[in-house]
C-alpha cells in the first residue's frame, strides 16, 4: 500500500512542474498517393513520356517534393514527369520515388517496363525491286496513335525503315525478288514466343530466312536441301508450319522437310523428291501452286487446291508423326447444303478463281474458306466451307459447304475484270463482328490493274473501293481484325487502307496513310507482320 502512495505523490509533483502554455507546434501531415502505372512495351529509339497520377492530402506544391524515376536499376531521372529516349532492350523495373522535403516521408510506385527491338512490333514488311532488279526489304512499323479520335482515320502511326536488311547486315539482299512469307514456331513455358521469321524468296538460289526481331540473316534456303537444290528449281512459294516446311517451285513441284524440334525455326533438311499424294493405290505428284495460306495455329494444317486433280487436299502438321503428310479431308454426307453443290474431292466443271481463309466468330478452332467459282456458262458463285482443328489429334473434316450464285450486278463486274488485266485476291481474315469503335466486314479484295474492288462475302455485292495511280502489285491485310490493308503499287508507292463496315457503307475509301517515299521501283510482295506466334 505504501508503494502505491509513493507513485501517486511522484506523479502529482511532476504535474505541478509542467507549464502548459497552450501553444502547440504540430507539423501538418501530408501524404501522396501514386496511381498504379500503365506503361505499354515500347521500342528502342522511341520516346517514353509518362505523367503519373498523383493525389495529395495536403500540400500540392511540386517544389516541396523531390521526384526520382529509376529505370532498370541504374538510369535515374529527377522530374515529376518521365521523359526517356529508349536506349536499352529488355525488361526491368521502373520505379518512382517521391520524397516530402519537410518530413522526409517517401512514397513510391513501380511496374515492369519492357523495351523491344525497333523491328519487333506489328507492321508491314515490304519486298520490292530496285532499278537494277535487286531485292529491297523494308519495314513499316505500326503503332497506336495516342491522339486518335473517332472523326479521324489515323488510328495508327507508321515509321518506315527503308532497305532495313542492307542496313542491318551490311550486304545486299540479292536479285530477282519473288515473295515474302512469315513463319513461326511452337512455344511453351521453357521456350518463349518469338516474333516470326521471314522467308525471302528470290532468284539465283539466294532465297534466305531472316529474323523478325532484328532482320539479321539466318539461313540460306539452298543449304537446307539434303542433296543440294533440285535441278531447275526456281522458288515460287513456301509454307512453313510448326513441324514441317514445304517449298514450291514455279513448276508447282513441292519439296518437304520435317523439323526435329517444334521450338526452332529451321531444323532438318528438305528431301529432293517431290511431294506426292496417294489414293486408291494411285500416286500423284502434288502441284503446290494452289496453296491457301492462313495464320491460325489451331488448324495445324494448310489447305491446298490441287489444280491438276481439281480438288482440295490437306498438308498435315498436328504433330511430328503426321507432319508433311498430304491427305484428303473427310467430307460427311450431310456437309453439302444441296446436291448441286460442287464436290470437295472433285469440283467438276467449275473453274477455281480464288480461295482464301478466314476466321469465323473469333473461335480459335473455327476456320472457314471462301472461294469464287465459275461454271462453263460464265456464271460466278460463292463457295464456302469450314474445316475443324486437327491440333489435338482429331481427323480433318469438312463442314457446312455452301454454294450460291452471286448477284447479277456482281456477275457483270466480275465478267469485266476477271482475266482481263492484273488480278490479285485477298480474303479478309475475319467475318463481320464488332470490335471497339470499328464494325468489321467480311470481304474479298479483288484488284483489276489499278482498281481495288471489294466483294462483300455475306451479301455478294461488289463495289469499286479505290483507284490508284499505278497497278496494284501486292495486298495483305492485318491479321487480328482485317480492318486495314497494305496496298503495294507498281511504281513503288505504298498505302494503308481502312477496310471496315463504315468505310464500305459510305462508299468512301479511307486511305489511312500514303507515303511520299517510294519503296524501290516496284513493290513485289507485302506481308503484315504480327508480333509473336500463330493466331
Coordinates of C-alpha atoms in Angstrom, one line a residue:
X1 CA 0.0 0.0 0.0
X2 CA 2.9 2.4 0.8
X3 CA 4.3 1.8 -2.7
X4 CA 1.0 3.0 -4.3
X5 CA 1.0 6.2 -2.3
X6 CA 4.7 6.8 -3.2
X7 CA 3.9 6.6 -7.0
X8 CA 0.9 8.9 -6.6
X9 CA 3.0 11.6 -4.8
X10 CA 5.7 11.5 -7.5
X11 CA 3.1 11.8 -10.3
X12 CA 1.4 14.8 -8.7
X13 CA 4.7 16.5 -8.2
X14 CA 5.6 16.1 -11.8
X15 CA 2.3 17.5 -13.0
X16 CA 2.7 20.6 -10.8
X17 CA 6.0 21.3 -12.5
X18 CA 4.6 21.1 -16.1
X19 CA 4.0 24.6 -17.6
X20 CA 1.2 24.4 -20.2
X21 CA 1.5 27.5 -22.3
X22 CA -1.2 26.4 -24.8
X23 CA 1.0 26.9 -27.9
X24 CA 1.4 23.5 -29.7
X25 CA 3.8 23.2 -32.7
X26 CA 2.5 20.2 -34.7
X27 CA 3.8 19.7 -38.3
X28 CA 0.8 19.2 -40.6
X29 CA 0.6 15.7 -42.0
X30 CA 0.7 15.4 -45.8
X31 CA 0.6 12.2 -47.8
X32 CA 0.9 11.3 -51.6
X33 CA -0.9 8.5 -53.3
X34 CA 0.6 7.4 -56.7
X35 CA -1.8 5.8 -59.0
X36 CA -0.9 2.4 -60.5
X37 CA 1.3 2.6 -63.6
X38 CA 0.1 1.5 -67.1
X39 CA 3.1 1.6 -69.4
X40 CA 2.9 -0.5 -72.6
X41 CA 6.0 -2.1 -74.2
X42 CA 8.0 0.5 -76.3
X43 CA 10.6 0.2 -79.0
X44 CA 14.2 1.1 -78.9
X45 CA 14.8 4.6 -80.1
X46 CA 11.3 5.8 -79.3
X47 CA 10.5 8.3 -76.6
X48 CA 8.7 7.3 -73.4
X49 CA 6.7 10.2 -71.8
X50 CA 4.6 9.4 -68.8
X51 CA 2.8 11.6 -66.3
X52 CA 1.9 9.8 -63.0
X53 CA -1.5 10.2 -61.4
X54 CA -0.8 11.8 -58.0
X55 CA -3.3 12.6 -55.2
X56 CA -2.1 14.8 -52.3
X57 CA -3.9 15.0 -49.0
X58 CA -2.3 18.4 -48.2
X59 CA 0.5 20.4 -49.8
X60 CA 0.4 20.1 -53.6
X61 CA 3.3 22.3 -54.5
X62 CA 5.8 20.3 -56.5
X63 CA 8.7 22.4 -55.1
X64 CA 8.2 20.8 -51.7
X65 CA 8.8 17.3 -53.1
X66 CA 11.7 15.5 -54.7
X67 CA 10.8 13.2 -57.7
X68 CA 13.1 10.5 -58.9
X69 CA 12.5 7.8 -61.5
X70 CA 14.7 4.8 -61.6
X71 CA 14.7 2.5 -64.7
X72 CA 16.5 -0.9 -64.9
X73 CA 18.1 -0.2 -61.6
X74 CA 20.7 2.3 -63.0
X75 CA 19.0 5.0 -65.1
X76 CA 17.8 7.9 -62.9
X77 CA 15.7 11.0 -63.9
X78 CA 14.8 13.7 -61.4
X79 CA 11.5 15.1 -62.6
X80 CA 7.8 14.9 -61.9
X81 CA 7.0 13.5 -65.4
X82 CA 9.2 10.9 -67.1
X83 CA 10.9 11.7 -70.4
X84 CA 13.1 8.9 -71.6
X85 CA 14.5 8.1 -75.1
X86 CA 14.7 4.3 -75.0
X87 CA 18.4 3.2 -75.3
X88 CA 18.0 -0.3 -73.8
X89 CA 16.4 -3.5 -75.0
X90 CA 14.9 -5.9 -72.3
X91 CA 12.6 -6.0 -69.3
X92 CA 13.1 -4.3 -65.9
X93 CA 11.5 -2.4 -63.1
X94 CA 10.5 1.2 -63.4
X95 CA 10.2 3.0 -60.0
X96 CA 9.0 6.4 -59.0
X97 CA 10.1 7.8 -55.6
X98 CA 8.5 10.9 -54.2
X99 CA 10.2 12.4 -51.1
X100 CA 8.5 15.1 -48.9
X101 CA 11.2 17.6 -48.2
X102 CA 9.6 18.7 -44.9
X103 CA 9.1 15.3 -43.3
X104 CA 11.4 13.0 -45.2
X105 CA 8.5 10.7 -45.9
X106 CA 9.0 8.6 -49.1
X107 CA 6.2 7.4 -51.4
X108 CA 6.7 5.0 -54.3
X109 CA 5.1 3.1 -57.1
X110 CA 6.6 0.7 -59.6
X111 CA 5.8 -1.5 -62.6
X112 CA 7.6 -3.6 -65.2
X113 CA 8.9 -1.9 -68.3
X114 CA 9.5 -3.8 -71.5
X115 CA 11.6 -2.4 -74.3
X116 CA 11.8 -4.1 -77.7
X117 CA 13.8 -4.1 -80.8
X118 CA 12.5 -1.4 -83.1
X119 CA 11.6 -4.1 -85.6
X120 CA 9.8 -6.5 -83.2
X121 CA 6.3 -4.9 -83.2
X122 CA 3.5 -5.2 -85.7
X123 CA 3.7 -3.6 -89.1
X124 CA 4.1 -4.3 -92.8
X125 CA 7.2 -5.9 -94.3
X126 CA 7.7 -4.9 -97.9
X127 CA 9.8 -6.7 -100.6
X128 CA 10.4 -4.5 -103.6
X129 CA 12.6 -4.4 -106.7
X130 CA 15.2 -1.8 -107.3
X131 CA 16.4 -0.2 -110.6
X132 CA 18.9 -3.0 -111.2
X133 CA 16.4 -5.8 -110.3
X134 CA 17.9 -6.0 -106.9
X135 CA 15.8 -7.1 -103.9
X136 CA 15.0 -4.5 -101.3
X137 CA 13.5 -5.4 -97.9
X138 CA 11.8 -2.6 -95.9
X139 CA 9.7 -2.5 -92.7
X140 CA 6.9 -0.2 -91.8
X141 CA 6.3 -0.2 -88.1
X142 CA 2.8 0.3 -86.8
X143 CA 2.0 2.0 -83.5
X144 CA -1.2 3.1 -81.8
X145 CA -1.9 6.9 -82.2
X146 CA -2.5 8.2 -78.7
X147 CA -4.2 11.3 -80.2
X148 CA -6.7 9.3 -82.3
X149 CA -10.3 10.4 -82.3
X150 CA -13.4 8.9 -84.0
X151 CA -13.5 11.6 -86.7
X152 CA -10.1 10.8 -88.0
X153 CA -8.6 7.8 -89.8
X154 CA -5.1 7.9 -88.2
X155 CA -5.8 5.2 -85.7
X156 CA -2.2 4.1 -86.2
X157 CA 1.0 5.9 -86.9
X158 CA 3.8 4.4 -89.0
X159 CA 7.5 4.7 -89.1
X160 CA 9.4 3.4 -92.1
X161 CA 12.8 1.5 -92.1
X162 CA 13.7 1.5 -95.8
X163 CA 16.1 -1.1 -97.0
X164 CA 16.3 -2.5 -93.5
X165 CA 18.1 -5.7 -94.5
X166 CA 21.1 -4.0 -96.0
X167 CA 21.2 -1.5 -93.2
X168 CA 21.4 -4.3 -90.6
X169 CA 23.5 -6.9 -92.5
X170 CA 25.8 -4.5 -94.4
X171 CA 25.3 -6.5 -97.6
X172 CA 22.9 -6.6 -100.5
X173 CA 19.9 -8.9 -100.2
X174 CA 20.1 -10.4 -103.7
X175 CA 18.4 -10.2 -107.0
X176 CA 15.0 -11.0 -108.6
X177 CA 12.6 -10.7 -105.7
X178 CA 9.7 -13.2 -105.8
X179 CA 7.8 -13.4 -102.5
X180 CA 8.0 -12.9 -98.7
X181 CA 6.3 -15.2 -96.1
X182 CA 6.3 -15.0 -92.3
X183 CA 6.5 -18.2 -90.3
X184 CA 6.5 -19.2 -86.6
X185 CA 7.4 -22.0 -84.2
X186 CA 5.7 -23.5 -81.2
X187 CA 6.2 -22.1 -77.7
X188 CA 5.9 -23.4 -74.2
X189 CA 6.9 -22.5 -70.6
X190 CA 10.6 -23.0 -71.4
X191 CA 10.6 -21.5 -74.9
X192 CA 9.1 -18.0 -75.0
X193 CA 7.2 -16.9 -78.2
X194 CA 9.2 -15.0 -80.6
X195 CA 8.3 -12.8 -83.5
X196 CA 8.2 -14.9 -86.6
X197 CA 11.0 -15.1 -89.1
X198 CA 10.6 -14.3 -92.8
X199 CA 11.4 -16.3 -95.8
X200 CA 12.6 -14.0 -98.7
X201 CA 12.2 -15.9 -102.0
X202 CA 14.3 -14.6 -104.9
X203 CA 16.2 -15.8 -107.9
X204 CA 19.7 -17.2 -108.2
X205 CA 19.5 -19.7 -105.3
X206 CA 19.8 -16.8 -102.9
X207 CA 16.5 -17.2 -101.0
X208 CA 17.0 -16.8 -97.3
X209 CA 15.4 -16.6 -93.9
X210 CA 15.7 -13.5 -91.7
X211 CA 14.9 -12.8 -88.1
X212 CA 11.6 -11.0 -87.5
X213 CA 13.2 -9.3 -84.4
X214 CA 16.4 -8.0 -85.9
X215 CA 16.2 -8.7 -89.7
X216 CA 19.5 -10.4 -89.4
X217 CA 20.2 -13.2 -91.9
X218 CA 19.7 -16.7 -90.5
X219 CA 20.0 -19.4 -93.2
X220 CA 20.1 -19.8 -97.0
X221 CA 17.4 -21.9 -98.5
X222 CA 19.8 -23.7 -100.8
X223 CA 21.7 -25.0 -97.7
X224 CA 18.6 -26.6 -96.3
X225 CA 18.3 -29.3 -99.0
X226 CA 19.7 -32.7 -98.2
X227 CA 21.3 -33.3 -101.6
X228 CA 21.6 -29.8 -103.0
X229 CA 19.0 -27.8 -104.8
X230 CA 17.0 -29.8 -107.3
X231 CA 17.9 -29.2 -110.9
X232 CA 15.9 -26.4 -112.5
X233 CA 14.3 -25.3 -109.2
X234 CA 13.1 -21.7 -109.1
X235 CA 11.3 -20.7 -105.9
X236 CA 7.7 -19.5 -106.1
X237 CA 6.1 -20.1 -102.7
X238 CA 6.8 -21.6 -99.2
X239 CA 4.7 -23.0 -96.4
X240 CA 6.4 -23.2 -93.0
X241 CA 4.4 -24.6 -90.2
X242 CA 5.3 -25.8 -86.7
X243 CA 6.6 -29.2 -87.7
X244 CA 7.0 -29.1 -91.4
X245 CA 8.1 -26.9 -94.3
X246 CA 7.2 -27.0 -98.0
X247 CA 9.0 -25.1 -100.6
X248 CA 7.3 -24.8 -104.0
X249 CA 8.9 -24.1 -107.4
X250 CA 7.4 -22.2 -110.3
X251 CA 6.7 -25.5 -111.9
X252 CA 4.5 -26.5 -109.0
X253 CA 6.8 -29.2 -107.6
X254 CA 6.8 -29.3 -103.8
X255 CA 9.7 -30.3 -101.6
X256 CA 9.2 -31.0 -97.9
X257 CA 11.2 -31.2 -94.7
X258 CA 10.3 -32.4 -91.2
X259 CA 11.7 -30.5 -88.3
X260 CA 13.5 -32.2 -85.4
X261 CA 12.1 -29.6 -83.0
X262 CA 8.9 -27.6 -83.0
X263 CA 10.6 -24.9 -80.9
X264 CA 13.0 -23.8 -83.6
X265 CA 12.5 -22.1 -87.0
X266 CA 15.0 -24.1 -89.0
X267 CA 15.9 -27.7 -88.3
X268 CA 16.0 -30.8 -90.6
X269 CA 16.6 -30.9 -94.4
X270 CA 14.4 -30.8 -97.5
X271 CA 14.1 -34.1 -99.3
X272 CA 14.9 -33.8 -103.0
X273 CA 12.0 -36.0 -104.1
X274 CA 8.8 -34.0 -104.9
X275 CA 5.8 -34.4 -102.6
X276 CA 3.2 -37.0 -103.6
X277 CA -0.4 -37.9 -102.7
X278 CA -1.6 -41.5 -102.8
X279 CA -5.2 -42.5 -103.1
X280 CA -6.8 -45.9 -104.1
X281 CA -3.4 -47.2 -104.9
X282 CA -2.5 -44.4 -107.3
X283 CA 0.3 -42.0 -106.5
X284 CA 0.1 -38.4 -107.8
X285 CA 2.8 -35.8 -107.7
X286 CA 1.4 -32.8 -105.9
X287 CA 1.1 -29.4 -107.6
X288 CA 1.6 -26.8 -104.9
X289 CA 0.7 -23.6 -106.9
X290 CA -2.8 -23.6 -105.2
X291 CA -1.6 -23.4 -101.6
X292 CA -4.1 -21.4 -99.4
X293 CA -2.1 -19.6 -96.7
X294 CA -3.7 -19.0 -93.4
X295 CA -2.4 -17.9 -90.0
X296 CA -4.4 -20.0 -87.5
X297 CA -2.3 -22.4 -85.5
X298 CA -5.5 -24.2 -84.2
X299 CA -5.9 -25.8 -87.6
X300 CA -2.5 -27.4 -87.7
X301 CA -2.7 -27.9 -91.4
X302 CA -2.5 -26.0 -94.7
X303 CA -5.3 -26.4 -97.3
X304 CA -4.3 -26.9 -100.9
X305 CA -6.3 -26.6 -104.1
X306 CA -4.6 -29.2 -106.3
X307 CA -5.1 -27.8 -109.8
X308 CA -4.2 -31.0 -111.7
X309 CA -6.6 -33.1 -109.6
X310 CA -9.1 -30.2 -109.4
X311 CA -9.8 -30.8 -105.7
X312 CA -8.9 -29.8 -102.2
X313 CA -6.2 -31.6 -100.2
X314 CA -4.6 -31.0 -96.8
X315 CA -1.0 -30.7 -95.7
X316 CA -1.0 -32.0 -92.1
X317 CA 1.1 -30.6 -89.2
X318 CA -0.6 -31.6 -86.0
X319 CA 2.4 -33.5 -84.6
X320 CA 5.8 -34.7 -85.7
X321 CA 4.5 -38.1 -86.8
X322 CA 1.9 -36.8 -89.3
X323 CA 3.8 -33.6 -90.3
X324 CA 4.2 -33.3 -94.0
X325 CA 1.6 -35.9 -95.0
X326 CA -0.7 -34.8 -97.8
X327 CA -4.2 -36.3 -97.3
X328 CA -7.8 -35.9 -98.4
X329 CA -10.1 -34.2 -95.8
X330 CA -13.1 -36.2 -94.7
X331 CA -16.4 -35.0 -96.0
X332 CA -19.5 -36.2 -94.1
X333 CA -22.5 -37.0 -96.2
X334 CA -24.5 -34.1 -94.7
X335 CA -21.9 -31.5 -95.2
X336 CA -23.3 -30.3 -98.5
X337 CA -26.3 -28.0 -98.3
X338 CA -27.7 -29.4 -101.5
X339 CA -27.0 -32.0 -104.1
X340 CA -25.9 -29.5 -106.8
X341 CA -23.0 -28.1 -104.7
X342 CA -19.5 -28.7 -106.2
X343 CA -17.7 -31.6 -104.5
X344 CA -14.6 -31.1 -102.3
X345 CA -12.9 -34.1 -103.9
X346 CA -13.8 -33.1 -107.5
X347 CA -15.0 -29.6 -108.4
X348 CA -16.3 -30.9 -111.7
X349 CA -16.9 -28.4 -114.4
X350 CA -16.4 -25.5 -112.0
X351 CA -13.4 -23.3 -112.6
X352 CA -11.4 -22.1 -109.5
X353 CA -11.0 -18.4 -109.5
X354 CA -9.8 -17.8 -105.9
X355 CA -9.9 -19.4 -102.5
X356 CA -8.9 -17.8 -99.2
X357 CA -9.2 -18.4 -95.4
X358 CA -10.9 -16.5 -92.7
X359 CA -11.6 -16.9 -89.0
X360 CA -15.3 -17.4 -88.1
X361 CA -16.8 -15.7 -85.0
X362 CA -13.3 -15.5 -83.4
X363 CA -13.5 -19.1 -82.2
X364 CA -10.0 -20.5 -82.2
X365 CA -10.9 -23.7 -84.0
X366 CA -13.4 -22.3 -86.5
X367 CA -11.5 -21.8 -89.7
X368 CA -13.5 -21.3 -92.9
X369 CA -12.6 -21.0 -96.5
X370 CA -14.3 -18.8 -99.2
X371 CA -13.9 -19.4 -102.9
X372 CA -15.1 -17.8 -106.1
X373 CA -16.0 -20.4 -108.7
X374 CA -17.2 -20.0 -112.3
X375 CA -19.3 -22.5 -114.3
X376 CA -18.9 -23.2 -118.1
X377 CA -21.6 -20.6 -118.8
X378 CA -19.5 -17.9 -117.2
X379 CA -21.7 -17.6 -114.1
X380 CA -19.8 -16.8 -110.8
X381 CA -20.6 -18.5 -107.5
X382 CA -19.5 -18.0 -103.9
X383 CA -18.3 -21.3 -102.3
X384 CA -17.9 -21.5 -98.6
X385 CA -17.0 -24.3 -96.2
X386 CA -15.5 -25.0 -92.7
X387 CA -12.6 -27.2 -91.6
X388 CA -12.1 -28.3 -88.0
X389 CA -8.9 -28.2 -85.9
X390 CA -6.6 -31.2 -86.0
X391 CA -4.2 -29.8 -83.4
X392 CA -5.2 -32.4 -80.7
X393 CA -5.4 -35.4 -82.9
X394 CA -8.8 -35.1 -84.4
X395 CA -9.3 -36.2 -88.0
X396 CA -9.7 -33.3 -90.5
X397 CA -13.4 -33.0 -91.5
X398 CA -15.1 -30.5 -93.9
X399 CA -18.4 -28.9 -92.6
X400 CA -21.2 -26.8 -93.9
X401 CA -20.4 -26.5 -97.6
X402 CA -22.4 -23.7 -99.2
X403 CA -22.7 -22.6 -102.8
X404 CA -24.6 -19.5 -104.0
X405 CA -24.9 -17.7 -107.3
X406 CA -23.6 -14.1 -106.9
X407 CA -26.0 -11.2 -107.7
X408 CA -26.5 -10.0 -111.3
X409 CA -24.6 -6.7 -110.7
X410 CA -21.7 -8.6 -109.3
X411 CA -21.8 -11.0 -112.3
X412 CA -21.4 -8.1 -114.7
X413 CA -18.4 -6.6 -112.7
X414 CA -16.6 -9.9 -112.4
X415 CA -17.1 -10.7 -116.1
X416 CA -15.4 -7.4 -116.9
X417 CA -12.4 -7.6 -114.5
X418 CA -11.6 -11.3 -114.0
X419 CA -8.9 -12.4 -116.5
X420 CA -9.0 -9.0 -118.2
X421 CA -5.9 -7.5 -116.7
X422 CA -3.9 -8.0 -113.5
X423 CA -6.0 -9.7 -110.7
X424 CA -4.9 -10.1 -107.1
X425 CA -7.2 -11.5 -104.4
X426 CA -7.1 -11.1 -100.7
X427 CA -9.6 -12.6 -98.2
X428 CA -10.1 -10.6 -95.0
X429 CA -9.2 -12.7 -92.1
X430 CA -12.4 -12.3 -90.0
X431 CA -16.1 -12.3 -90.5
X432 CA -18.3 -9.3 -89.7
X433 CA -18.3 -8.7 -85.9
X434 CA -18.0 -5.7 -83.6
X435 CA -14.6 -4.6 -82.5
X436 CA -14.1 -1.5 -80.4
X437 CA -15.1 1.5 -82.4
X438 CA -14.9 -0.4 -85.7
X439 CA -17.6 -2.5 -87.3
X440 CA -15.7 -5.3 -89.2
X441 CA -16.6 -6.5 -92.6
X442 CA -16.3 -10.0 -94.2
X443 CA -14.8 -9.3 -97.6
X444 CA -12.6 -10.3 -100.5
X445 CA -10.4 -7.6 -102.1
X446 CA -10.0 -8.0 -105.9
X447 CA -7.7 -5.9 -108.0
X448 CA -8.1 -5.0 -111.7
X449 CA -4.9 -3.3 -112.7
X450 CA -5.0 0.0 -110.7
X451 CA -8.6 -0.6 -109.3
X452 CA -9.4 -2.0 -105.9
X453 CA -12.8 -3.8 -105.7
X454 CA -14.5 -5.0 -102.6
X455 CA -16.7 -8.1 -102.6
X456 CA -18.9 -8.5 -99.5
X457 CA -18.9 -12.2 -98.7
X458 CA -22.2 -12.0 -96.9
X459 CA -24.3 -10.2 -99.4
X460 CA -22.3 -11.0 -102.6
X461 CA -22.4 -7.3 -103.6
X462 CA -19.3 -5.6 -105.1
X463 CA -18.2 -2.0 -105.2
X464 CA -15.2 -0.1 -106.7
X465 CA -13.5 0.7 -103.4
X466 CA -10.5 2.8 -104.6
X467 CA -8.4 3.7 -107.7
X468 CA -4.6 4.2 -107.6
X469 CA -2.1 6.0 -109.8
X470 CA -0.4 2.7 -110.8
X471 CA -1.2 -1.0 -111.0
X472 CA -1.6 -2.8 -107.7
X473 CA 1.0 -5.5 -107.3
X474 CA 0.5 -6.8 -103.8
X475 CA -2.0 -6.7 -100.9
X476 CA -2.0 -8.0 -97.3
X477 CA -4.5 -7.3 -94.5
X478 CA -3.7 -7.2 -90.8
X479 CA -4.3 -10.5 -89.1
X480 CA -6.3 -9.5 -86.0
X481 CA -9.4 -8.0 -87.3
X482 CA -8.7 -7.3 -91.0
X483 CA -9.9 -3.7 -91.0
X484 CA -6.7 -2.3 -92.6
X485 CA -4.9 -3.4 -95.7
X486 CA -1.5 -2.6 -97.1
X487 CA -1.5 -1.8 -100.8
X488 CA 1.7 -2.0 -102.8
X489 CA 1.9 -0.5 -106.3
X490 CA 4.0 -1.0 -109.5
X491 CA 5.5 2.4 -109.0
X492 CA 7.0 1.6 -105.6
X493 CA 4.4 3.5 -103.6
X494 CA 2.6 2.0 -100.6
X495 CA -0.8 2.8 -99.0
X496 CA -2.6 1.8 -95.8
X497 CA -6.3 1.5 -96.4
X498 CA -9.1 1.2 -93.9
X499 CA -11.5 -1.7 -94.8
X500 CA -14.4 -1.5 -92.4
X501 CA -18.2 -1.5 -92.5
X502 CA -18.4 2.3 -92.1
X503 CA -16.0 2.8 -95.0
X504 CA -17.8 0.3 -97.1
X505 CA -21.4 1.6 -96.5
X506 CA -20.4 5.2 -97.0
X507 CA -18.6 4.2 -100.2
X508 CA -15.7 6.3 -99.1
X509 CA -12.3 4.6 -99.2
X510 CA -10.3 5.6 -96.1
X511 CA -6.7 6.0 -97.1
X512 CA -5.2 6.0 -93.6
X513 CA -1.7 6.6 -94.8
X514 CA 0.1 7.2 -98.0
X515 CA 3.9 7.6 -98.3
X516 CA 5.7 10.0 -100.5
X517 CA 8.8 7.9 -100.3
X518 CA 8.9 5.0 -102.9
X519 CA 10.0 1.6 -101.6
X520 CA 12.0 0.9 -104.7
X521 CA 11.0 0.8 -108.4
X522 CA 8.1 -1.7 -107.8
X523 CA 6.6 -3.4 -104.8
X524 CA 6.7 -7.2 -105.3
X525 CA 5.3 -8.7 -102.1
X526 CA 3.8 -7.3 -98.9
X527 CA 3.2 -9.2 -95.6
X528 CA 1.6 -8.0 -92.4
X529 CA 4.0 -8.8 -89.5
X530 CA 2.3 -9.8 -86.3
X531 CA 4.2 -10.0 -83.1
X532 CA 4.7 -13.4 -81.6
X533 CA 3.0 -16.7 -82.6
X534 CA 0.3 -18.1 -84.9
X535 CA -3.1 -16.6 -84.2

